[in-house]
Rosetta silent file (secondary structure, phi, psi, omega in degrees, C-alpha in Angstrom):
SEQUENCE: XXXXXXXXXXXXXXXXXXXXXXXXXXXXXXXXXXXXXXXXXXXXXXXXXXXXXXXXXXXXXXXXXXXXXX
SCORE:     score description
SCORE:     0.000 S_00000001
   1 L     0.000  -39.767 -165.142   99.522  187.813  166.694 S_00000001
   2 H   -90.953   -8.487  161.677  100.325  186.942  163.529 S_00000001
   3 H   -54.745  -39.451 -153.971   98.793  183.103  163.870 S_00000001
   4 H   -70.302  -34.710  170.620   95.190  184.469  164.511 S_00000001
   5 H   -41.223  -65.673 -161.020   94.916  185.936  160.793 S_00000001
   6 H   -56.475  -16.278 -157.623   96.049  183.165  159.457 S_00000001
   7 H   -97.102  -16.106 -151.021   94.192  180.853  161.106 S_00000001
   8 H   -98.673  -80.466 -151.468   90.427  183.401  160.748 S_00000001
   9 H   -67.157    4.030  154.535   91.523  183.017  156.804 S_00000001
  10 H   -62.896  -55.390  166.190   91.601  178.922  157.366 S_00000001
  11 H   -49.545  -52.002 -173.905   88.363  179.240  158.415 S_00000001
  12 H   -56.798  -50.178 -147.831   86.800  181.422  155.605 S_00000001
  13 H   -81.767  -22.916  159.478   88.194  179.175  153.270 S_00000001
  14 H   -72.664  -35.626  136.552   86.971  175.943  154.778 S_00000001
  15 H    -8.254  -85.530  162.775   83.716  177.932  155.089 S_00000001
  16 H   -72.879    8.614  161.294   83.485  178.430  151.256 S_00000001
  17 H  -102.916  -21.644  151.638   84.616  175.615  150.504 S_00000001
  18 H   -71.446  -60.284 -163.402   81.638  173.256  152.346 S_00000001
  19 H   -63.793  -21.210  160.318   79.297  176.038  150.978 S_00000001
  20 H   -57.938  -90.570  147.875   80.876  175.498  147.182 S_00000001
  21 H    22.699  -83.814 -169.107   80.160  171.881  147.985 S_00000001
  22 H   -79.756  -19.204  158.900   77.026  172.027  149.480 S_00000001
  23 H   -51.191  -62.340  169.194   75.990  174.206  146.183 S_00000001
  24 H   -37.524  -60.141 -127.256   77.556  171.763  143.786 S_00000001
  25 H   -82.432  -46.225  176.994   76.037  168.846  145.888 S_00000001
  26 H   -46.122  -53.206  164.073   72.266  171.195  145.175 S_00000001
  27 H   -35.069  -93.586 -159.235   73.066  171.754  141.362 S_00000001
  28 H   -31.810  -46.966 -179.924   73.483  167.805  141.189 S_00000001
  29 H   -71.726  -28.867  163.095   70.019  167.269  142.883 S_00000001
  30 H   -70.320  -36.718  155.349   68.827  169.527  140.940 S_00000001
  31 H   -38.628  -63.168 -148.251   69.733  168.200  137.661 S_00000001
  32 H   -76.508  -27.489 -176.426   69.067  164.639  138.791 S_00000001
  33 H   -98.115  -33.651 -179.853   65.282  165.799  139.513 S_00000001
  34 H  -116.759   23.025  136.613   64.562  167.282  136.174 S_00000001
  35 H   -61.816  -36.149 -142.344   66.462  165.119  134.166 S_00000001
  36 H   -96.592  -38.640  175.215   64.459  162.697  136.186 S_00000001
  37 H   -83.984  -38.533 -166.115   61.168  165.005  134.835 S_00000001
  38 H   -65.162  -42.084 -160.170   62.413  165.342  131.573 S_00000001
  39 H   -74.076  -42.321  171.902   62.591  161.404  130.881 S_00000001
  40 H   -44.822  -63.530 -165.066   58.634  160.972  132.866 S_00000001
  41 H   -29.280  -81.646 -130.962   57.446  163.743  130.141 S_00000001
  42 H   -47.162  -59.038 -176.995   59.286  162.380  127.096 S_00000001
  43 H   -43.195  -72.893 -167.995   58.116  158.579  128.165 S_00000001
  44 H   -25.949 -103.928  175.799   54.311  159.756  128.878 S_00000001
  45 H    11.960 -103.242  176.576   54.629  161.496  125.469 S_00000001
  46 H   -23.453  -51.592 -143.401   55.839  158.600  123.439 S_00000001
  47 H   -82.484  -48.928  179.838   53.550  156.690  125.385 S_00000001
  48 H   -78.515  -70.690  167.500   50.430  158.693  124.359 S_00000001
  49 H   -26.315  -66.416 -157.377   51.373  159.068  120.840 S_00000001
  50 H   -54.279  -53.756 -174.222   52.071  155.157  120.787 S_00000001
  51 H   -46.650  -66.626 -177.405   48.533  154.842  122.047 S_00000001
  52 H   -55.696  -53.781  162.629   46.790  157.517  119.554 S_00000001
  53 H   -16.778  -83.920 -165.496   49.029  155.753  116.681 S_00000001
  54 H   -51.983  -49.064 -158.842   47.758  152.505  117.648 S_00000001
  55 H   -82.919  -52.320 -176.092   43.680  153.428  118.121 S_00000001
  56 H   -58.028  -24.456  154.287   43.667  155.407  114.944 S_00000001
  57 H   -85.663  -36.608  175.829   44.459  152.196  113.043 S_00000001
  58 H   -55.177  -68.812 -152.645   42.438  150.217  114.763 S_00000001
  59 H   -88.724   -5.588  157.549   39.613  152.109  114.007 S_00000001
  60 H   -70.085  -36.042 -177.491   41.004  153.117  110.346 S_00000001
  61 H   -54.136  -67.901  175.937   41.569  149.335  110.387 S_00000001
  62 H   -56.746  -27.184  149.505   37.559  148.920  111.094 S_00000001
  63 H   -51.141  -57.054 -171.848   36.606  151.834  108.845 S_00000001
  64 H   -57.607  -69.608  172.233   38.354  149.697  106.146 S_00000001
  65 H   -39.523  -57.398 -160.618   36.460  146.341  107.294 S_00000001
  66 H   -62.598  -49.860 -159.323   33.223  148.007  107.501 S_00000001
  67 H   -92.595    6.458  148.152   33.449  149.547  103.912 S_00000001
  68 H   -51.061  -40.224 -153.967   34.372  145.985  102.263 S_00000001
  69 H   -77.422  -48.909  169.267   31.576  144.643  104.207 S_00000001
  70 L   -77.444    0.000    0.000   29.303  147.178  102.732 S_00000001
């Protein structure tokens, strides 16, 4: 008699202890995918900028050229 408690609270507790687990193991995927978002933004971003940066000299560069030239 006194085995079968013990043994029903062996279960719950391996029970919550795969489902702590398989939570943890979700958190982590979750993290891992929008860390995983966060760096695609921030790169596009940077990326874009770097771009606009770059074109806006260019054509300030050619704005410049042009009004020597005239």
């Amino acid at each position: 008699m006194h085995s079968q408690p013990r043994s029903a609270i062996v279960v719950v507790v391996v029970v919550v202890v795969v489902e702590v687990e398989l939570v943890a193991a979700a958190v982590v995927v979750v993290v891992v995918v929008v860390e995983a978002v966060v760096v695609v933004v921030v790169f596009q971003c940077l990326k874009r900028s770097y771009i606009n940066r770059k074109s806006r000299n260019s054509s300030c560069n050619l704005r410049c050229s042009n009004d020597r030239d005239n």
